[in-house]
Structure formats: C-alpha cells, structure tokens
mmCIF file of C-alpha atoms and ligand atoms in Angstrom:
data_model
loop_
_atom_site.group_PDB
_atom_site.id
_atom_site.type_symbol
_atom_site.label_atom_id
_atom_site.label_comp_id
_atom_site.label_asym_id
_atom_site.label_seq_id
_atom_site.Cartn_x
_atom_site.Cartn_y
_atom_site.Cartn_z
ATOM 1 C CA MET A 1005 -16.641 15.949 16.195
ATOM 2 C CA ALA A 1006 -13.252 16.029 14.231
ATOM 3 C CA ALA A 1007 -13.762 15.041 10.779
ATOM 4 C CA PRO A 1008 -11.752 11.214 10.447
ATOM 5 C CA GLY A 1009 -8.205 11.677 9.622
ATOM 6 C CA ILE A 1010 -6.659 10.854 6.576
ATOM 7 C CA ASP A 1011 -2.956 9.056 7.191
ATOM 8 C CA LEU A 1012 -1.559 7.779 3.788
ATOM 9 C CA HIS A 1013 1.662 6.192 5.368
ATOM 10 C CA LEU A 1014 1.751 3.317 7.687
ATOM 11 C CA HIS A 1015 3.833 0.460 7.706
ATOM 12 C CA THR A 1016 3.067 -3.276 9.190
ATOM 13 C CA THR A 1017 4.583 -7.342 8.626
ATOM 14 C CA ALA A 1018 4.754 -7.210 5.231
ATOM 15 C CA SER A 1019 7.576 -5.271 5.291
ATOM 16 C CA ASP A 1020 9.457 -3.706 8.737
ATOM 17 C CA GLY A 1021 6.043 -2.685 10.896
ATOM 18 C CA VAL A 1022 5.611 -4.270 14.371
ATOM 19 C CA VAL A 1023 1.998 -5.139 14.043
ATOM 20 C CA SER A 1024 -0.071 -6.476 11.142
ATOM 21 C CA PRO A 1025 -2.432 -5.303 8.895
ATOM 22 C CA SER A 1026 -5.898 -6.657 10.094
ATOM 23 C CA ARG A 1027 -4.316 -4.929 13.781
ATOM 24 C CA LEU A 1028 -3.142 -1.833 12.264
ATOM 25 C CA VAL A 1029 -6.490 -1.055 11.018
ATOM 26 C CA ALA A 1030 -8.625 -1.199 14.059
ATOM 27 C CA LEU A 1031 -5.696 1.025 15.487
ATOM 28 C CA ALA A 1032 -6.584 2.817 12.828
ATOM 29 C CA ALA A 1033 -9.977 3.189 13.506
ATOM 30 C CA ASP A 1034 -9.609 3.324 17.259
ATOM 31 C CA ALA A 1035 -7.528 6.692 16.371
ATOM 32 C CA GLY A 1036 -10.021 7.642 15.170
ATOM 33 C CA LEU A 1037 -8.795 7.621 11.091
ATOM 34 C CA GLY A 1038 -10.763 7.773 8.248
ATOM 35 C CA VAL A 1039 -9.020 6.949 5.329
ATOM 36 C CA ILE A 1040 -5.176 5.393 5.304
ATOM 37 C CA SER A 1041 -2.977 3.679 3.071
ATOM 38 C CA VAL A 1042 -1.036 0.748 4.075
ATOM 39 C CA THR A 1043 2.723 1.427 2.360
ATOM 40 C CA ASP A 1044 5.128 -1.059 2.900
ATOM 41 C CA HIS A 1045 8.381 -1.151 1.795
ATOM 42 C CA ASP A 1046 8.549 -2.866 -1.757
ATOM 43 C CA THR A 1047 5.573 -4.579 -0.917
ATOM 44 C CA VAL A 1048 1.956 -4.927 -1.391
ATOM 45 C CA ALA A 1049 1.741 -7.898 0.346
ATOM 46 C CA GLY A 1050 -0.103 -6.684 3.344
ATOM 47 C CA LEU A 1051 -3.335 -5.134 0.913
ATOM 48 C CA ASP A 1052 -5.385 -7.819 0.809
ATOM 49 C CA GLU A 1053 -5.440 -8.407 4.556
ATOM 50 C CA ALA A 1054 -5.570 -4.655 4.827
ATOM 51 C CA ARG A 1055 -8.849 -3.989 2.932
ATOM 52 C CA ASP A 1056 -10.514 -6.894 4.579
ATOM 53 C CA ALA A 1057 -10.022 -5.696 7.419
ATOM 54 C CA ALA A 1058 -10.784 -1.842 6.707
ATOM 55 C CA ARG A 1059 -14.174 -3.036 5.120
ATOM 56 C CA GLN A 1060 -15.012 -4.802 9.042
ATOM 57 C CA HIS A 1061 -14.363 -1.144 10.166
ATOM 58 C CA GLY A 1062 -16.063 1.145 7.740
ATOM 59 C CA LEU A 1063 -12.171 2.583 6.798
ATOM 60 C CA ARG A 1064 -11.077 3.357 3.467
ATOM 61 C CA LEU A 1065 -8.475 1.871 2.371
ATOM 62 C CA ILE A 1066 -6.077 3.201 -0.141
ATOM 63 C CA ASP A 1067 -3.827 0.869 -2.232
ATOM 64 C CA GLY A 1068 0.016 2.624 -1.167
ATOM 65 C CA ILE A 1069 3.528 1.675 -1.604
ATOM 66 C CA GLU A 1070 6.739 3.138 -0.633
ATOM 67 C CA ILE A 1071 9.229 2.269 -2.510
ATOM 68 C CA THR A 1072 13.282 2.607 -2.115
ATOM 69 C CA ALA A 1073 15.519 4.507 -5.034
ATOM 70 C CA VAL A 1074 18.420 4.909 -5.210
ATOM 71 C CA GLU A 1075 19.636 8.637 -6.488
ATOM 72 C CA ALA A 1076 23.743 8.427 -6.535
ATOM 73 C CA GLY A 1077 24.055 6.691 -3.814
ATOM 74 C CA ARG A 1078 21.502 7.275 -1.433
ATOM 75 C CA ASP A 1079 18.634 6.010 -1.144
ATOM 76 C CA VAL A 1080 15.247 8.026 -1.776
ATOM 77 C CA HIS A 1081 11.567 7.121 -0.895
ATOM 78 C CA VAL A 1082 8.720 7.079 -3.151
ATOM 79 C CA LEU A 1083 5.560 6.496 -2.034
ATOM 80 C CA GLY A 1084 2.688 5.716 -4.473
ATOM 81 C CA TYR A 1085 -0.844 5.365 -4.263
ATOM 82 C CA PHE A 1086 -4.019 4.016 -6.578
ATOM 83 C CA PHE A 1087 -1.995 1.647 -8.875
ATOM 84 C CA ASP A 1088 -3.136 -1.121 -10.000
ATOM 85 C CA PRO A 1089 -2.199 -4.467 -7.131
ATOM 86 C CA VAL A 1090 -1.926 -6.570 -9.195
ATOM 87 C CA ASP A 1091 -0.584 -5.439 -12.348
ATOM 88 C CA GLU A 1092 2.251 -7.983 -13.973
ATOM 89 C CA ARG A 1093 4.782 -5.285 -14.033
ATOM 90 C CA PHE A 1094 4.939 -3.359 -11.556
ATOM 91 C CA ALA A 1095 4.628 -7.050 -9.308
ATOM 92 C CA ALA A 1096 7.554 -7.891 -11.465
ATOM 93 C CA PHE A 1097 9.871 -4.905 -10.448
ATOM 94 C CA LEU A 1098 8.933 -5.394 -6.920
ATOM 95 C CA ALA A 1099 10.094 -8.665 -6.873
ATOM 96 C CA GLU A 1100 13.297 -7.554 -8.036
ATOM 97 C CA GLN A 1101 13.331 -4.854 -5.356
ATOM 98 C CA ARG A 1102 12.837 -7.253 -2.534
ATOM 99 C CA ARG A 1103 15.727 -9.808 -4.417
ATOM 100 C CA ALA A 1104 17.786 -6.876 -3.148
ATOM 101 C CA ARG A 1105 16.830 -6.516 -0.209
ATOM 102 C CA ILE A 1106 17.551 -9.914 0.589
ATOM 103 C CA ALA A 1107 20.771 -9.540 -1.484
ATOM 104 C CA ARG A 1108 22.166 -6.622 1.135
ATOM 105 C CA VAL A 1109 20.965 -8.353 4.023
ATOM 106 C CA ARG A 1110 23.011 -11.411 3.283
ATOM 107 C CA GLN A 1111 26.446 -8.460 2.565
ATOM 108 C CA ILE A 1112 25.146 -6.383 5.967
ATOM 109 C CA GLY A 1113 25.797 -10.131 7.751
ATOM 110 C CA ASP A 1114 28.904 -10.541 5.836
ATOM 111 C CA ARG A 1115 30.316 -6.950 7.780
ATOM 112 C CA LEU A 1116 29.045 -7.843 10.764
ATOM 113 C CA GLU A 1117 30.806 -10.942 10.910
ATOM 114 C CA ALA A 1118 34.097 -9.618 9.596
ATOM 115 C CA LEU A 1119 33.482 -7.045 12.494
ATOM 116 C CA LYS A 1120 33.497 -9.304 15.040
ATOM 117 C CA CYS A 1121 29.309 -8.693 15.813
ATOM 118 C CA ALA A 1122 27.984 -11.802 14.008
ATOM 119 C CA VAL A 1123 24.685 -11.930 13.900
ATOM 120 C CA ASP A 1124 22.211 -14.807 12.687
ATOM 121 C CA VAL A 1125 21.166 -13.175 9.397
ATOM 122 C CA SER A 1126 19.882 -16.736 8.030
ATOM 123 C CA ALA A 1127 16.664 -16.467 10.183
ATOM 124 C CA ILE A 1128 15.527 -13.327 8.134
ATOM 125 C CA LEU A 1129 16.848 -14.739 4.955
ATOM 126 C CA GLU A 1130 14.729 -18.207 5.554
ATOM 127 C CA SER A 1131 12.160 -16.071 6.215
ATOM 128 C CA ALA A 1132 11.940 -14.119 2.625
ATOM 129 C CA GLN A 1133 12.541 -17.487 1.662
ATOM 130 C CA ARG A 1134 9.170 -18.527 3.475
ATOM 131 C CA SER A 1135 7.121 -15.392 2.758
ATOM 132 C CA PRO A 1136 8.920 -14.298 -0.921
ATOM 133 C CA GLY A 1137 6.106 -11.285 -0.932
ATOM 134 C CA ARG A 1138 7.045 -9.717 2.240
ATOM 135 C CA SER A 1139 10.306 -7.607 2.277
ATOM 136 C CA VAL A 1140 13.466 -7.418 4.167
ATOM 137 C CA GLY A 1141 15.975 -4.684 4.916
ATOM 138 C CA ARG A 1142 17.519 -3.498 8.319
ATOM 139 C CA PRO A 1143 15.099 -3.215 11.064
ATOM 140 C CA ALA A 1144 15.436 -6.593 10.689
ATOM 141 C CA VAL A 1145 18.987 -7.081 11.180
ATOM 142 C CA ALA A 1146 18.343 -4.190 14.064
ATOM 143 C CA ASP A 1147 16.411 -6.794 15.586
ATOM 144 C CA ALA A 1148 19.024 -9.404 15.284
ATOM 145 C CA LEU A 1149 21.731 -7.316 16.695
ATOM 146 C CA VAL A 1150 19.339 -6.613 19.539
ATOM 147 C CA ALA A 1151 18.835 -10.032 20.415
ATOM 148 C CA ALA A 1152 22.551 -10.727 19.935
ATOM 149 C CA GLY A 1153 23.095 -7.864 22.238
ATOM 150 C CA HIS A 1154 25.526 -5.973 20.404
ATOM 151 C CA ALA A 1155 22.618 -3.146 20.333
ATOM 152 C CA VAL A 1156 20.108 -1.719 22.961
ATOM 153 C CA ASP A 1157 17.159 -1.494 20.418
ATOM 154 C CA ARG A 1158 16.916 -0.403 16.627
ATOM 155 C CA ARG A 1159 18.197 2.843 17.033
ATOM 156 C CA ASP A 1160 20.952 1.956 18.738
ATOM 157 C CA ALA A 1161 22.066 -0.691 15.654
ATOM 158 C CA PHE A 1162 21.438 2.401 13.114
ATOM 159 C CA ASP A 1163 23.215 4.762 14.966
ATOM 160 C CA ARG A 1164 26.094 2.218 15.665
ATOM 161 C CA PHE A 1165 26.069 -0.058 12.919
ATOM 162 C CA LEU A 1166 23.914 -0.007 9.684
ATOM 163 C CA ALA A 1167 22.973 4.417 8.963
ATOM 164 C CA ALA A 1168 24.644 5.610 5.642
ATOM 165 C CA GLY A 1169 28.225 6.190 6.690
ATOM 166 C CA GLY A 1170 28.503 3.284 9.803
ATOM 167 C CA PRO A 1171 30.519 0.279 9.582
ATOM 168 C CA ALA A 1172 28.148 -1.895 8.497
ATOM 169 C CA PHE A 1173 26.670 -0.362 5.636
ATOM 170 C CA VAL A 1174 26.152 -1.697 2.506
ATOM 171 C CA GLU A 1175 25.019 1.190 -0.512
ATOM 172 C CA ARG A 1176 22.298 0.177 -2.681
ATOM 173 C CA CYS A 1177 21.923 -0.281 -6.223
ATOM 174 C CA GLY A 1178 18.516 0.009 -8.009
ATOM 175 C CA PRO A 1179 16.404 2.393 -9.772
ATOM 176 C CA GLY A 1180 16.351 6.330 -9.852
ATOM 177 C CA VAL A 1181 13.327 7.785 -8.516
ATOM 178 C CA ALA A 1182 12.210 9.068 -12.344
ATOM 179 C CA GLU A 1183 12.119 5.144 -13.156
ATOM 180 C CA VAL A 1184 10.463 4.229 -9.816
ATOM 181 C CA ILE A 1185 7.835 7.402 -10.837
ATOM 182 C CA ALA A 1186 7.240 5.546 -14.481
ATOM 183 C CA VAL A 1187 6.549 2.118 -13.186
ATOM 184 C CA VAL A 1188 3.711 3.009 -10.698
ATOM 185 C CA ALA A 1189 2.579 5.411 -13.494
ATOM 186 C CA ALA A 1190 2.724 2.185 -16.013
ATOM 187 C CA ALA A 1191 0.418 0.700 -13.198
ATOM 188 C CA GLY A 1192 -1.402 3.648 -12.918
ATOM 189 C CA GLY A 1193 -0.449 4.906 -9.743
ATOM 190 C CA ILE A 1194 0.440 8.747 -8.234
ATOM 191 C CA THR A 1195 3.581 9.259 -6.197
ATOM 192 C CA SER A 1196 5.122 11.600 -3.715
ATOM 193 C CA LEU A 1197 8.437 11.839 -2.266
ATOM 194 C CA ALA A 1198 8.540 10.563 1.570
ATOM 195 C CA HIS A 1199 9.356 12.650 4.412
ATOM 196 C CA PRO A 1200 11.468 15.190 2.044
ATOM 197 C CA GLY A 1201 12.880 16.479 5.278
ATOM 198 C CA LEU A 1202 14.210 13.848 6.319
ATOM 199 C CA THR A 1203 15.695 12.534 2.908
ATOM 200 C CA ARG A 1204 17.446 16.070 2.061
ATOM 201 C CA VAL A 1205 17.662 16.280 -1.998
ATOM 202 C CA ASP A 1206 16.073 19.924 -1.764
ATOM 203 C CA ASP A 1207 17.895 20.294 -5.308
ATOM 204 C CA ASP A 1208 16.509 17.506 -7.194
ATOM 205 C CA LEU A 1209 12.771 17.966 -6.246
ATOM 206 C CA ALA A 1210 12.322 20.040 -9.750
ATOM 207 C CA ARG A 1211 13.979 17.038 -11.558
ATOM 208 C CA PHE A 1212 11.971 14.652 -9.700
ATOM 209 C CA ALA A 1213 9.271 16.789 -10.451
ATOM 210 C CA GLY A 1214 9.799 17.309 -14.412
ATOM 211 C CA SER A 1215 10.023 13.202 -14.026
ATOM 212 C CA GLY A 1216 6.388 13.827 -13.439
ATOM 213 C CA LEU A 1217 6.839 13.560 -9.445
ATOM 214 C CA ASN A 1218 2.769 14.250 -8.498
ATOM 215 C CA ALA A 1219 3.135 15.345 -4.811
ATOM 216 C CA LEU A 1220 5.234 15.817 -1.718
ATOM 217 C CA GLU A 1221 4.641 14.491 1.784
ATOM 218 C CA VAL A 1222 4.879 17.745 3.509
ATOM 219 C CA ARG A 1223 3.560 16.649 6.407
ATOM 220 C CA HIS A 1224 5.430 13.573 8.595
ATOM 221 C CA ARG A 1225 5.548 13.178 12.140
ATOM 222 C CA ASP A 1226 9.518 14.060 11.846
ATOM 223 C CA HIS A 1227 9.099 17.579 10.356
ATOM 224 C CA SER A 1228 8.755 20.110 12.019
ATOM 225 C CA PRO A 1229 5.886 22.726 11.908
ATOM 226 C CA ALA A 1230 8.801 24.818 10.136
ATOM 227 C CA THR A 1231 9.669 21.768 7.959
ATOM 228 C CA GLU A 1232 6.408 21.248 6.985
ATOM 229 C CA ALA A 1233 5.372 24.915 5.223
ATOM 230 C CA ARG A 1234 8.846 25.067 3.517
ATOM 231 C CA TYR A 1235 8.129 21.736 1.798
ATOM 232 C CA ARG A 1236 4.360 22.845 1.581
ATOM 233 C CA ASP A 1237 5.651 26.123 -0.259
ATOM 234 C CA VAL A 1238 8.309 23.512 -2.338
ATOM 235 C CA ALA A 1239 4.921 21.932 -3.161
ATOM 236 C CA ALA A 1240 2.938 24.922 -4.857
ATOM 237 C CA ALA A 1241 6.351 26.698 -6.834
ATOM 238 C CA LEU A 1242 6.511 23.162 -8.471
ATOM 239 C CA GLY A 1243 3.138 22.764 -8.998
ATOM 240 C CA LEU A 1244 3.207 19.278 -6.746
ATOM 241 C CA ALA A 1245 0.555 18.312 -4.964
ATOM 242 C CA VAL A 1246 1.307 17.685 -1.232
ATOM 243 C CA SER A 1247 0.495 14.497 1.028
ATOM 244 C CA ALA A 1248 0.939 13.349 4.701
ATOM 245 C CA GLY A 1249 1.533 9.651 6.894
ATOM 246 C CA SER A 1250 2.679 9.250 10.394
ATOM 247 C CA ASP A 1251 4.858 6.846 8.845
ATOM 248 C CA PHE A 1252 4.198 4.316 11.625
ATOM 249 C CA HIS A 1253 5.591 1.204 12.043
ATOM 250 C CA SER A 1254 4.976 0.195 15.672
ATOM 251 C CA VAL A 1255 3.507 0.825 18.769
ATOM 252 C CA GLY A 1256 4.636 3.694 21.295
ATOM 253 C CA GLU A 1257 6.304 6.285 19.365
ATOM 254 C CA ARG A 1258 6.587 9.278 18.957
ATOM 255 C CA ALA A 1259 3.380 10.100 17.537
ATOM 256 C CA ASN A 1260 0.201 8.256 17.661
ATOM 257 C CA LEU A 1261 -1.827 7.249 15.425
ATOM 258 C CA GLY A 1262 -4.657 9.834 14.838
ATOM 259 C CA ASP A 1263 -1.589 12.807 15.513
ATOM 260 C CA ILE A 1264 -0.783 13.193 11.405
ATOM 261 C CA SER A 1265 -3.596 13.786 8.961
ATOM 262 C CA LEU A 1266 -4.015 15.329 5.218
ATOM 263 C CA GLU A 1267 -6.876 18.271 5.207
ATOM 264 C CA ALA A 1268 -9.884 16.510 3.138
ATOM 265 C CA GLY A 1269 -9.203 18.748 0.352
ATOM 266 C CA GLU A 1270 -5.695 17.989 -0.112
ATOM 267 C CA LEU A 1271 -6.570 14.179 -0.667
ATOM 268 C CA GLU A 1272 -9.215 14.982 -3.202
ATOM 269 C CA ARG A 1273 -6.390 16.813 -5.258
ATOM 270 C CA LEU A 1274 -4.249 13.402 -5.001
ATOM 271 C CA GLU A 1275 -7.576 11.441 -6.350
ATOM 272 C CA GLU A 1276 -8.093 14.091 -9.074
ATOM 273 C CA LEU A 1277 -4.507 13.520 -9.963
ATOM 274 C CA ALA A 1278 -5.346 9.521 -10.364
ATOM 275 C CA ARG A 1279 -8.317 9.734 -12.534
ATOM 276 C CA ARG A 1280 -6.136 11.716 -15.255
ATOM 277 C CA ARG A 1281 -3.527 9.459 -14.935
ATOM 278 C CA ARG A 1282 -6.130 6.279 -14.913
ATOM 279 C CA SER A 1283 -7.441 7.808 -17.913
ATOM 280 C CA SER A 1284 -3.889 8.259 -19.838
ATOM 281 C CA THR A 1285 -3.320 4.701 -19.185
ATOM 282 C CA ALA A 1286 -6.930 3.473 -20.217
ATOM 283 C CA GLY A 1287 -6.157 1.781 -23.769
ATOM 284 C CA THR A 1288 -2.312 1.665 -23.563
ATOM 285 C CA GLY A 1289 -3.251 -1.878 -23.122
ATOM 286 C CA THR A 1290 -0.842 -4.067 -21.173
ATOM 287 C CA ALA A 1291 1.206 -6.440 -23.256
HETATM 288 P P1 AMP B 1820 15.644 0.276 3.777
HETATM 289 O O1 AMP B 1820 14.474 -0.381 4.348
HETATM 290 O O2 AMP B 1820 16.519 -1.340 4.865
HETATM 291 O O3 AMP B 1820 16.806 0.888 3.780
HETATM 292 O O4 AMP B 1820 16.110 0.088 6.129
HETATM 293 C C1 AMP B 1820 15.245 1.502 6.724
HETATM 294 C C2 AMP B 1820 14.656 1.816 7.237
HETATM 295 O O5 AMP B 1820 14.929 1.537 8.094
HETATM 296 C C3 AMP B 1820 13.632 2.967 7.237
HETATM 297 O O6 AMP B 1820 12.238 2.638 6.355
HETATM 298 C C4 AMP B 1820 12.931 3.191 8.822
HETATM 299 O O7 AMP B 1820 12.049 1.734 9.043
HETATM 300 C C5 AMP B 1820 13.973 2.530 9.417
HETATM 301 N N1 AMP B 1820 15.144 3.225 9.833
HETATM 302 C C6 AMP B 1820 15.872 4.289 9.605
HETATM 303 N N2 AMP B 1820 16.603 4.849 10.028
HETATM 304 C C7 AMP B 1820 16.148 4.579 11.197
HETATM 305 C C8 AMP B 1820 17.103 4.864 13.156
HETATM 306 N N3 AMP B 1820 18.190 5.627 12.573
HETATM 307 N N4 AMP B 1820 16.978 4.078 13.353
HETATM 308 C C9 AMP B 1820 15.495 3.129 13.335
HETATM 309 N N5 AMP B 1820 15.168 2.534 12.667
HETATM 310 C C10 AMP B 1820 15.723 3.516 11.590
HETATM 311 ZN ZN1 ZN B 1821 10.559 1.205 7.640
HETATM 312 FE FE1 FE B 1822 10.941 5.884 4.668
HETATM 313 FE FE1 FE B 1823 7.264 4.810 5.953
#
C-alpha cells in the first residue's frame, strides 16, 4: 500500500473553498492523505474545526495559512506553517488583511456598477461582518457575477472582469513578502512561496530567501513536471526547502485530492526548520 500522502495547501469555507473544514478532512482521509495543512487566505478560522476532524479521522493537521503579500502592485501568496495560531500580534495582522479585503470587494463592486454589470456585494460584506474570522475575496465576487448572469463560472468572471488588468481589477495595498515572512516568523512559523510557477517572481526569489523565506512550493496542481523540476533546482541553489500542495478549493477540480504529495523526508526538513525557529523565538517574550 502506498504511504499516506502529505498535502500542505488546502482551502475551506473559512476563505474561498467550497467545503467546510470538517468535510475537507473527511475527503482528505478518503483520498488517502495522512498529513494535511489547511491554508486559507489570510485566516486561521478553519483550523479548530479541521483539527477536531483530523483527530477523529486519524490524520495529522499542520496549522497553516496562505497570506497575500504585495510586490510592485502584484499579489504574491506566502504559505505559513507551524506558527502559533493564537499569537495575538499575528491575529491582529490577519484581521487587518481581512479588513483590506473587505474594502477591496467594496471597490470592485463600485467598478462593476460603473461597468453596468452590477452585482450585489452587500451580501458578501454582510457575511464578512457576521463572521469576521472568515476572509472574503474575488472568488465571492465571481460567484455573485455568475448568480447575476454576467459570467458563466468563476474562471469566466476572472477572465472577463476580475483578473489583474481586467476592467474591474482593483490593485491591492498591503505588506510586502519580507514583512509577511517576519510576521509569520514572529509567531513561530516558517514560510514557503506558493505556486511560484503561477506567481512568476523568479527575479525576486533570491531577495525573498535573503529575507528569511524557508521554502518554495515546487509541487502544485498547476505546475508541469518541467516547472516543478525548475523550481526544485532554484530551491536547491538558494538553500531553500520545498513544499507541495494541491491548492484544493472544490470537488471536481482538475487535480483530485491525493494526487499531490510531499515526500516524507521533505516534510521532515520543514519540521526541522520549524523546530529551529521556535527555539530561536522562545524566550524573546511576547510583550
Ligand atoms: P483574492 O484572494 O481576492 O486575491 O482572490 C484570489 C483567489 O481567486 C485565488 O486564490 C484563487 O482561488 C482564485 N482565482 C484567481 N484567479 C482565478 C481564475 N482565473 N479563475 C478562477 N479562480 C481564480
Ligand atoms: Zn483561493
Ligand atoms: Fe494562492
Ligand atoms: Fe491557495
């Protein structure tokens, strides 16, 4: 029998995934995964439910997150692992990230109205107000565009309105990669640059490594074998570890749960980096 898989990039309804944390864990168990990380965008709100479900299913859950940083007006996704999920400064940082997301959804709503493709973003804003731990973003606006008949699916909504350069695109303001790395490190965690093959910030990777980035997500559902091999080489050249994840958002996607896995030895390296981080942050106090 194959060893249980390790998938360190999964989304739930705490951000823009369509399954709840407990349902995700059940699906992961069915798919033969043994170690998972729930990495919702700018929130840890799904982790408690996922941890309880993981215990029931005999899976190991690694606390995770995917934080949006901004470099030269472009979004750069930074994965965080092994941090203290109740660290107060980390929580305050994430609350500010989510506040900026709400403001952005409101601005996108205004753009769509000016384009005569109005959607009701008030429902999104109200749900964000009701559950401030959950994060909202463009996928929710995409769903509203579909519901209003302006797009056929999320991808179509991104292609025609919401993607960078699209008519309803609103540039994000926020911290850069170095600041995000530092915030995660201060909470005792380590960082991996998400899907570098999609983000395409190759010229900046050495700088990020110099800022304390720990790993590159070399294996991802949207990376071809050639892309994975290229970033493995880059990681080795920069002395970075590697991570892997499906970036699962919903059932029926191109890659199924269980298709993407990290090697056990690669996870051990990440754990060793996290141990070193914690022993270096221990005793620095939280005042
Ligand atoms: P946001 O968090 O508001 O920046 O939205 C980014 C999220 O939208 C990503 O994490 C993806 O889940 C989703 N996304 C980005 N581009 C596309 C696309 N072309 N089609 C469908 N979903 C997308
Ligand atoms: Zn997403
Ligand atoms: Fe991402
Ligand atoms: Fe993701």
